[in-house]
Amino acid sequence: MEKSLKEIKELLNLLTKNNFALFPRVKDPEKRLRKLFSELKPHLDRKRKAWVDKVLKLLDTYPQMTQEQQKRFLRELHSVITLKFTTEEIEKAREKELPPKERVVAAGKNLKRAPKLYPIEAFFQPVEKIKGITAKRVNRLKKLGIESVIDAIYYLPFRYEDRTTVTKMAQLKPDREQLVKGKVTAISQIKTKNGKELLKVTLYDKTGAVSLIFLNKKVFGYYKLLFEKAKKLGKEVLAYGKVKRSTSGFTIYHPEVEVLEPGRLEKLGRILPIYHCAEGLKQTTVRRDIHFVVEKVLPFMPEYLPEKIRKRQKLLEAAEAFWRVHFPSDEKPEELQTFRSPPQRRVIFDELFLFQLALALHRQKVKRERGIAFPVTEELIEEFKKALPFKLTGAQERVLKEIVEDMKKPEPMNRLVQGDVGSGKTVVAAAAAFFAAKSGYQTAVMAPTEILANQHYKKFKEFLKPYGITVGLLTGSMTKREKETVYRAIKEGVIKVVVGTHALIQEGVEFKNLGLVVIDEQHRFGVKQRVELKKKGKMPDVLVMTATPIPRTLAMTAYGDLDVSVIDELPAGRKPVKTEILFSDELPKLVKRLKEELQKGNRAYIVYPLVEESEKLELKAATEMHHFWSEKLKPYRVGLLHGKMKQEEKDKVMEAFKRGEFQVLVSTTVIEVGVDVPEATVMVIEHAERFGLAQLHQLRGRVGRGDRQSYCYLVTSREVGEEAIKRLKVLESTNDGFKIAEADLAFRGPGEIFGTRQSGLGDFKVADLRRDYDILKEARREAMELIKENPELNGLEELKKLMKFRFGEKFDLVEVG
Ligand code: ADP
Ligand code: MG
C-alpha cells in the first residue's frame, strides 16, 4: 500500500507544483494514476474504497476534460490525498472495520483491602519506612526521584505493552510488537552458513505462520522441551515480540513464550506497564521496584475525595484506581494508551483537583495578608484622566476601577490584565504607577526585552512627566557606571517609577519603598521572577499584563493565583485591520498594494516562518528574501531581522525601523511582542499556514496601532489544503483575540497555544494539560464548588493533608511553626 500511495502523492505533487508548471510535460498521467489507484484500493477501508471508485470513473473521462477541468480535478485529488490519506489514518480506519480482535487475558492481580486503613500521612513517609524494603531498592527509587511512598504511587506508567490482544498471522505488521497464538508445526535446530546454531519453531494459526527464532544455545534445551510437549498435546502457544519480515515470512526473534493453559498464564495475557527509567536502571527492575511499593501500601490507602464528587464524576476509589494503573488487567488497551481508562481518569482528575483546591486556598490566604492601602481618591483619578490626550475606553475604565479597588484595600493586589494587542494596557498601568507615586510609593515595571523596556520607559515618561514624577530606566546593556547612578536614585527614592528588564531583579537593586510591581508580557517570565521582584518591597501590589488571549480556565490555572481583568475593547477610531488571504502566485498584486502604502509614507512588515533545519539555511533564506524584496520594492529601503542575530543587533534594527530609516522590515523571526510602530500599516505573513492562529493574530497586532487603515496579507500556496485555509479564514473573519484563541484551541489543543513548561503548567506528575484540558475543566468546577460550600474543608482532613503535601510548597500553604 505504502508504495502505491507514495507514488500517487509524488505524481500529484509533480503535476500541481508551481501552479502546474510541469503539467504540460507529463503525458497521459491518468493512465499511471489509474494503475496506482487500482493497486491501492484493496488496502483501504470502505469509505476510501468508495472514493477511489469514483476517482477511477472520473479518470476514464479525464482525456475528454478541458485543461482547466483536468487541473481542477488534479488539485482536488491532491488535497484529498494529502489530507485524508495518511498511512496512519488508513490503518486505523481499516482496523475499525475488522472484527474485534481476540484477547487472551490472564487472571488479574487484585487489590486486597486491609481490614484497617492507614491515615493519609502514612503515605507521606519516606520509602525507607516500608517494611522489608532493601537499601538498594531505596537507592534505585531515589534515582527515579521517588522519596515518599506517595511519589512511588504517583509514578505512573507512561505507556503500556498490550500482551493480551492476539493478532492473526495474516494480519501481522512488520516492526511492531505483537502477540500471536498458534499450534506448533515444526521444531528444528539449524546450523547457519557462518556456523552459528539456532532453534527455529513454527507456529501456525490457519491464517498463516510465523517463525520463532532463538539464538542463545543455553535456552535451546528448555524451549525444545516446552514446544515438543505442546506439539504432542496439540496445545496452543502464545508468543510475543517484535515481528520482523524476512524472505521466508514473518519472524520473531527471542519472543516471550507461554503455553496457553487457562488460569495458568504468568507472563503473557497481560498488559505490561512501562515506566520511565533513570540512567543505568532497567525497565524490569524499575517495574519490580514500583510494584513492590504499590503492593505493600495500596491495601491501606484511604479514600480522601468527597463521596459526592466521586459519584458525580463517576470516579473509581483511590486505592483501586492507583492499583489498576500499575496492574491493569481487564482495562481496554486502547483506553490505556490514550490515558482515558477509568483508573487513569481518576488519577488525573485527582491531581488536577488537588491543584485547583490548593490554588483556591492560596488565594484566600493572600487576601488575608497585610499589604499597602493606597489612598486613591476620585480627584486623583480625575487628575490623571484629564491630562490624557484621549478618552479611556469603557473597558479601560472598568479595569482601572478594578485596579483602584484592589489598591485601596489593605491586602496586596494580585491582578492580571489581559488585553488584546493595542487595547491600551500601558496607560492603565501608568495610571496605577501614578496613584502609587502620589501615595509616596515607588513602582517597578518589568518588561521581557530591552526594546520593550525602552518603549515603556518612553510611554511612562510621557504620561507621568507632566506631574513631576521621575521615571528611570534600568537595562542589562547599560554600563556599570550608568547602572550605579540609577541604583542610587532608586535607593534614595529620587526615581519614583523605574522601567527595566531582568536587570531589575539583580542584587544591587534596592528600593526606598517599592509599592507597586508591574510585569508586562507575563508569559515570558516565570512565577519565580514575579516573586523575586515582589521581594524588593514589603508586600507590594502586583499588576501583570499580558496580550496572550488564553481561554479563561487555562488562564486561571496558569496564572491561578491572580485575579483576572479583561480589556475587551479597542480604542475608538481604531480601524480593524483588513485581512486577506493571498496565494503565492498573486505576487504582483501584493507588490502593488505594498507600494501604494509605502507611497503614503506608511511602513510594512514582511514575516517569514522560522527556518529551523539549519543555521546556514536560515541565514541564506533570510538574505535571499531581503534581496528579493529590496529589488521588488525599489526605491524603498528594506531592513532585515533574522533569528540568528543577537538581541542587541535586533534592537538596533527595530530602532532604525521605528525611526523610519527604512520603510520595510523583512523578518524571519517573530517580531518582538508588543513593539509599537504606529506608522506600520501593512503586515505580510508568508507561508501563513505554518503559523498558529494565536501567533498570526499577535503578528497582525503589530499593525493597526494608529488611526490609519491597516492591512494584513496572509500569503499561502494553493496546495495547502482545505483545513489550512479554514484556519486562515478565521483570521479573515474576526479581529477578536479571544474568538481566535478558542478556534485555535479547537484546532490544536491548549498545550501548543501556550508553552506548558514556562508557565509552571508542567509541574504535574500525571496530568498533561494538552491532553487533559477536559478533565481540568471538571476538576476546577468541582474544586470551586467545594470551596464555596466548605471554605475550611471541614471534615475533609485527609484531602486537606494530601493537597498540602502535593502542592503546599508551591502555593505557600505550609504553615511554619
Ligand atoms: P497594548 O495593550 O498593546 O500594550 P498600548 O497600551 O501600547 O497597547 O496602546 C496602543 C496605542 O493606543 C498606544 O499608542 C496608546 O497610546 C494608544 N491608546 C491607548 N488607549 C487609548 C484610548 N483610550 N484611545 C486612543 N488611543 C489609546
Ligand atoms: Mg503592551
Short mmCIF file of N, CA and C in Angstrom, two decimals, residues 479-555:
data_model
loop_
_atom_site.label_atom_id
_atom_site.label_comp_id
_atom_site.label_asym_id
_atom_site.label_seq_id
_atom_site.Cartn_x
_atom_site.Cartn_y
_atom_site.Cartn_z
N THR A 479 26.02 50.61 31.07
CA THR A 479 27.34 50.41 31.67
C THR A 479 27.18 50.34 33.18
N LYS A 480 28.25 49.86 33.81
CA LYS A 480 28.23 49.72 35.26
C LYS A 480 27.98 51.08 35.92
N ARG A 481 28.67 52.09 35.38
CA ARG A 481 28.52 53.45 35.94
C ARG A 481 27.08 53.93 35.85
N GLU A 482 26.52 53.75 34.66
CA GLU A 482 25.12 54.18 34.46
C GLU A 482 24.20 53.46 35.44
N LYS A 483 24.42 52.14 35.53
CA LYS A 483 23.57 51.36 36.43
C LYS A 483 23.67 51.86 37.85
N GLU A 484 24.93 52.11 38.27
CA GLU A 484 25.10 52.52 39.67
C GLU A 484 24.40 53.84 39.98
N THR A 485 24.42 54.74 39.01
CA THR A 485 23.71 56.00 39.21
C THR A 485 22.22 55.73 39.43
N VAL A 486 21.68 54.82 38.60
CA VAL A 486 20.25 54.50 38.73
C VAL A 486 19.97 53.80 40.05
N TYR A 487 20.85 52.84 40.41
CA TYR A 487 20.69 52.16 41.70
C TYR A 487 20.53 53.17 42.82
N ARG A 488 21.44 54.19 42.81
CA ARG A 488 21.43 55.17 43.89
C ARG A 488 20.10 55.94 43.91
N ALA A 489 19.70 56.36 42.72
CA ALA A 489 18.47 57.14 42.62
C ALA A 489 17.25 56.33 43.06
N ILE A 490 17.31 55.01 42.82
CA ILE A 490 16.20 54.16 43.26
C ILE A 490 16.22 54.04 44.78
N LYS A 491 17.42 53.83 45.30
CA LYS A 491 17.55 53.63 46.74
C LYS A 491 17.14 54.87 47.52
N GLU A 492 17.52 56.03 46.95
CA GLU A 492 17.20 57.27 47.65
C GLU A 492 15.77 57.72 47.39
N GLY A 493 15.11 57.04 46.46
CA GLY A 493 13.71 57.39 46.20
C GLY A 493 13.55 58.57 45.26
N VAL A 494 14.63 58.95 44.58
CA VAL A 494 14.53 60.05 43.61
C VAL A 494 13.72 59.56 42.40
N ILE A 495 14.06 58.35 41.97
CA ILE A 495 13.29 57.74 40.88
C ILE A 495 12.03 57.14 41.48
N LYS A 496 10.89 57.56 40.96
CA LYS A 496 9.62 57.07 41.51
C LYS A 496 9.12 55.86 40.73
N VAL A 497 9.41 55.87 39.42
CA VAL A 497 8.99 54.75 38.59
C VAL A 497 10.21 54.28 37.81
N VAL A 498 10.58 53.01 37.99
CA VAL A 498 11.71 52.51 37.22
C VAL A 498 11.23 51.41 36.27
N VAL A 499 11.59 51.57 35.00
CA VAL A 499 11.22 50.60 33.98
C VAL A 499 12.48 49.83 33.63
N GLY A 500 12.38 48.52 33.47
CA GLY A 500 13.58 47.77 33.15
C GLY A 500 13.32 46.36 32.71
N THR A 501 14.43 45.65 32.51
CA THR A 501 14.36 44.24 32.13
C THR A 501 14.64 43.41 33.38
N HIS A 502 15.14 42.18 33.15
CA HIS A 502 15.55 41.32 34.26
C HIS A 502 16.51 42.04 35.20
N ALA A 503 17.19 43.06 34.66
CA ALA A 503 18.16 43.81 35.46
C ALA A 503 17.53 44.30 36.76
N LEU A 504 16.24 44.44 36.77
CA LEU A 504 15.55 44.93 37.96
C LEU A 504 15.62 43.99 39.15
N ILE A 505 15.74 42.69 38.87
CA ILE A 505 15.76 41.76 39.99
C ILE A 505 17.18 41.40 40.42
N GLN A 506 18.16 42.13 39.86
CA GLN A 506 19.55 41.91 40.27
C GLN A 506 19.74 42.33 41.72
N GLU A 507 20.84 41.82 42.28
CA GLU A 507 21.07 42.03 43.71
C GLU A 507 21.25 43.50 44.11
N GLY A 508 21.96 44.26 43.28
CA GLY A 508 22.26 45.64 43.63
C GLY A 508 21.06 46.55 43.76
N VAL A 509 19.93 46.08 43.23
CA VAL A 509 18.76 46.97 43.19
C VAL A 509 18.02 46.98 44.53
N GLU A 510 18.01 48.15 45.16
CA GLU A 510 17.27 48.28 46.42
C GLU A 510 16.34 49.47 46.30
N PHE A 511 15.13 49.29 46.77
CA PHE A 511 14.16 50.37 46.67
C PHE A 511 14.04 51.09 48.01
N LYS A 512 13.62 52.32 47.93
CA LYS A 512 13.34 53.02 49.18
C LYS A 512 12.02 52.50 49.74
N ASN A 513 11.00 52.51 48.90
CA ASN A 513 9.72 51.97 49.33
C ASN A 513 8.89 51.54 48.12
N LEU A 514 9.22 50.33 47.65
CA LEU A 514 8.52 49.78 46.48
C LEU A 514 7.08 49.43 46.87
N GLY A 515 6.14 50.00 46.15
CA GLY A 515 4.74 49.74 46.49
C GLY A 515 3.95 49.04 45.40
N LEU A 516 4.45 49.12 44.17
CA LEU A 516 3.72 48.52 43.05
C LEU A 516 4.69 47.86 42.07
N VAL A 517 4.32 46.68 41.65
CA VAL A 517 5.12 45.96 40.67
C VAL A 517 4.27 45.72 39.44
N VAL A 518 4.76 46.14 38.27
CA VAL A 518 4.03 45.91 37.03
C VAL A 518 4.88 44.99 36.17
N ILE A 519 4.28 43.91 35.69
CA ILE A 519 5.03 42.98 34.85
C ILE A 519 4.34 42.85 33.50
N ASP A 520 5.07 43.13 32.44
CA ASP A 520 4.46 43.11 31.11
C ASP A 520 4.79 41.80 30.40
N GLU A 521 3.85 41.35 29.61
CA GLU A 521 4.02 40.12 28.82
C GLU A 521 4.49 38.98 29.70
N GLN A 522 3.69 38.70 30.66
CA GLN A 522 3.99 37.75 31.72
C GLN A 522 4.47 36.39 31.21
N HIS A 523 3.96 35.96 30.06
CA HIS A 523 4.29 34.58 29.68
C HIS A 523 5.77 34.39 29.42
N ARG A 524 6.51 35.46 29.35
CA ARG A 524 7.96 35.31 29.20
C ARG A 524 8.65 35.16 30.55
N PHE A 525 7.95 35.49 31.59
CA PHE A 525 8.53 35.36 32.93
C PHE A 525 7.88 34.22 33.68
N GLY A 526 8.61 33.61 34.56
CA GLY A 526 8.01 32.60 35.41
C GLY A 526 7.46 33.25 36.68
N VAL A 527 6.76 32.44 37.44
CA VAL A 527 6.22 32.91 38.71
C VAL A 527 7.37 33.37 39.61
N LYS A 528 8.51 32.67 39.46
CA LYS A 528 9.65 32.93 40.31
C LYS A 528 10.14 34.38 40.19
N GLN A 529 10.25 34.86 38.96
CA GLN A 529 10.71 36.23 38.77
C GLN A 529 9.75 37.22 39.39
N ARG A 530 8.46 36.88 39.30
CA ARG A 530 7.47 37.76 39.90
C ARG A 530 7.71 37.86 41.40
N VAL A 531 7.93 36.70 42.01
CA VAL A 531 8.15 36.67 43.44
C VAL A 531 9.42 37.45 43.80
N GLU A 532 10.46 37.28 42.98
CA GLU A 532 11.72 37.95 43.28
C GLU A 532 11.59 39.47 43.26
N LEU A 533 10.87 39.95 42.28
CA LEU A 533 10.67 41.39 42.20
C LEU A 533 9.84 41.87 43.38
N LYS A 534 8.86 41.05 43.72
CA LYS A 534 7.98 41.40 44.84
C LYS A 534 8.78 41.55 46.14
N LYS A 535 9.81 40.71 46.26
CA LYS A 535 10.60 40.71 47.49
C LYS A 535 11.37 42.01 47.68
N LYS A 536 11.50 42.80 46.62
CA LYS A 536 12.21 44.07 46.74
C LYS A 536 11.39 45.09 47.52
N GLY A 537 10.18 44.78 47.79
CA GLY A 537 9.35 45.68 48.59
C GLY A 537 8.70 44.91 49.73
N LYS A 538 7.85 45.59 50.48
CA LYS A 538 7.11 44.89 51.54
C LYS A 538 5.69 44.70 51.08
N MET A 539 5.36 43.51 50.63
CA MET A 539 4.02 43.23 50.17
C MET A 539 3.49 44.26 49.18
N PRO A 540 4.23 44.49 48.10
CA PRO A 540 3.74 45.47 47.12
C PRO A 540 2.54 44.90 46.36
N ASP A 541 1.79 45.78 45.73
CA ASP A 541 0.73 45.34 44.84
C ASP A 541 1.36 44.84 43.54
N VAL A 542 0.71 43.87 42.92
CA VAL A 542 1.27 43.32 41.69
C VAL A 542 0.25 43.38 40.57
N LEU A 543 0.70 43.91 39.45
CA LEU A 543 -0.15 44.01 38.28
C LEU A 543 0.58 43.34 37.13
N VAL A 544 -0.06 42.32 36.55
CA VAL A 544 0.57 41.60 35.46
C VAL A 544 -0.21 41.90 34.18
N MET A 545 0.52 42.17 33.09
CA MET A 545 -0.19 42.45 31.83
C MET A 545 0.18 41.43 30.78
N THR A 546 -0.81 40.94 30.08
CA THR A 546 -0.49 40.02 29.00
C THR A 546 -1.42 40.21 27.81
N ALA A 547 -0.87 39.99 26.63
CA ALA A 547 -1.67 40.09 25.41
C ALA A 547 -2.03 38.70 24.91
N THR A 548 -1.55 37.68 25.60
CA THR A 548 -1.85 36.32 25.16
C THR A 548 -3.29 36.00 25.48
N PRO A 549 -4.11 35.81 24.48
CA PRO A 549 -5.52 35.57 24.75
C PRO A 549 -5.78 34.11 25.08
N ILE A 550 -5.53 33.77 26.31
CA ILE A 550 -5.73 32.38 26.70
C ILE A 550 -7.17 32.21 27.20
N PRO A 551 -7.78 31.11 26.82
CA PRO A 551 -9.12 30.85 27.33
C PRO A 551 -9.13 30.86 28.87
N ARG A 552 -10.27 31.20 29.42
CA ARG A 552 -10.34 31.54 30.82
C ARG A 552 -9.88 30.44 31.79
N THR A 553 -10.37 29.24 31.59
CA THR A 553 -10.00 28.18 32.54
C THR A 553 -8.50 27.97 32.56
N LEU A 554 -7.92 28.04 31.37
CA LEU A 554 -6.49 27.84 31.28
C LEU A 554 -5.76 29.02 31.93
N ALA A 555 -6.25 30.21 31.71
CA ALA A 555 -5.66 31.40 32.31
C ALA A 555 -5.66 31.26 33.82
#
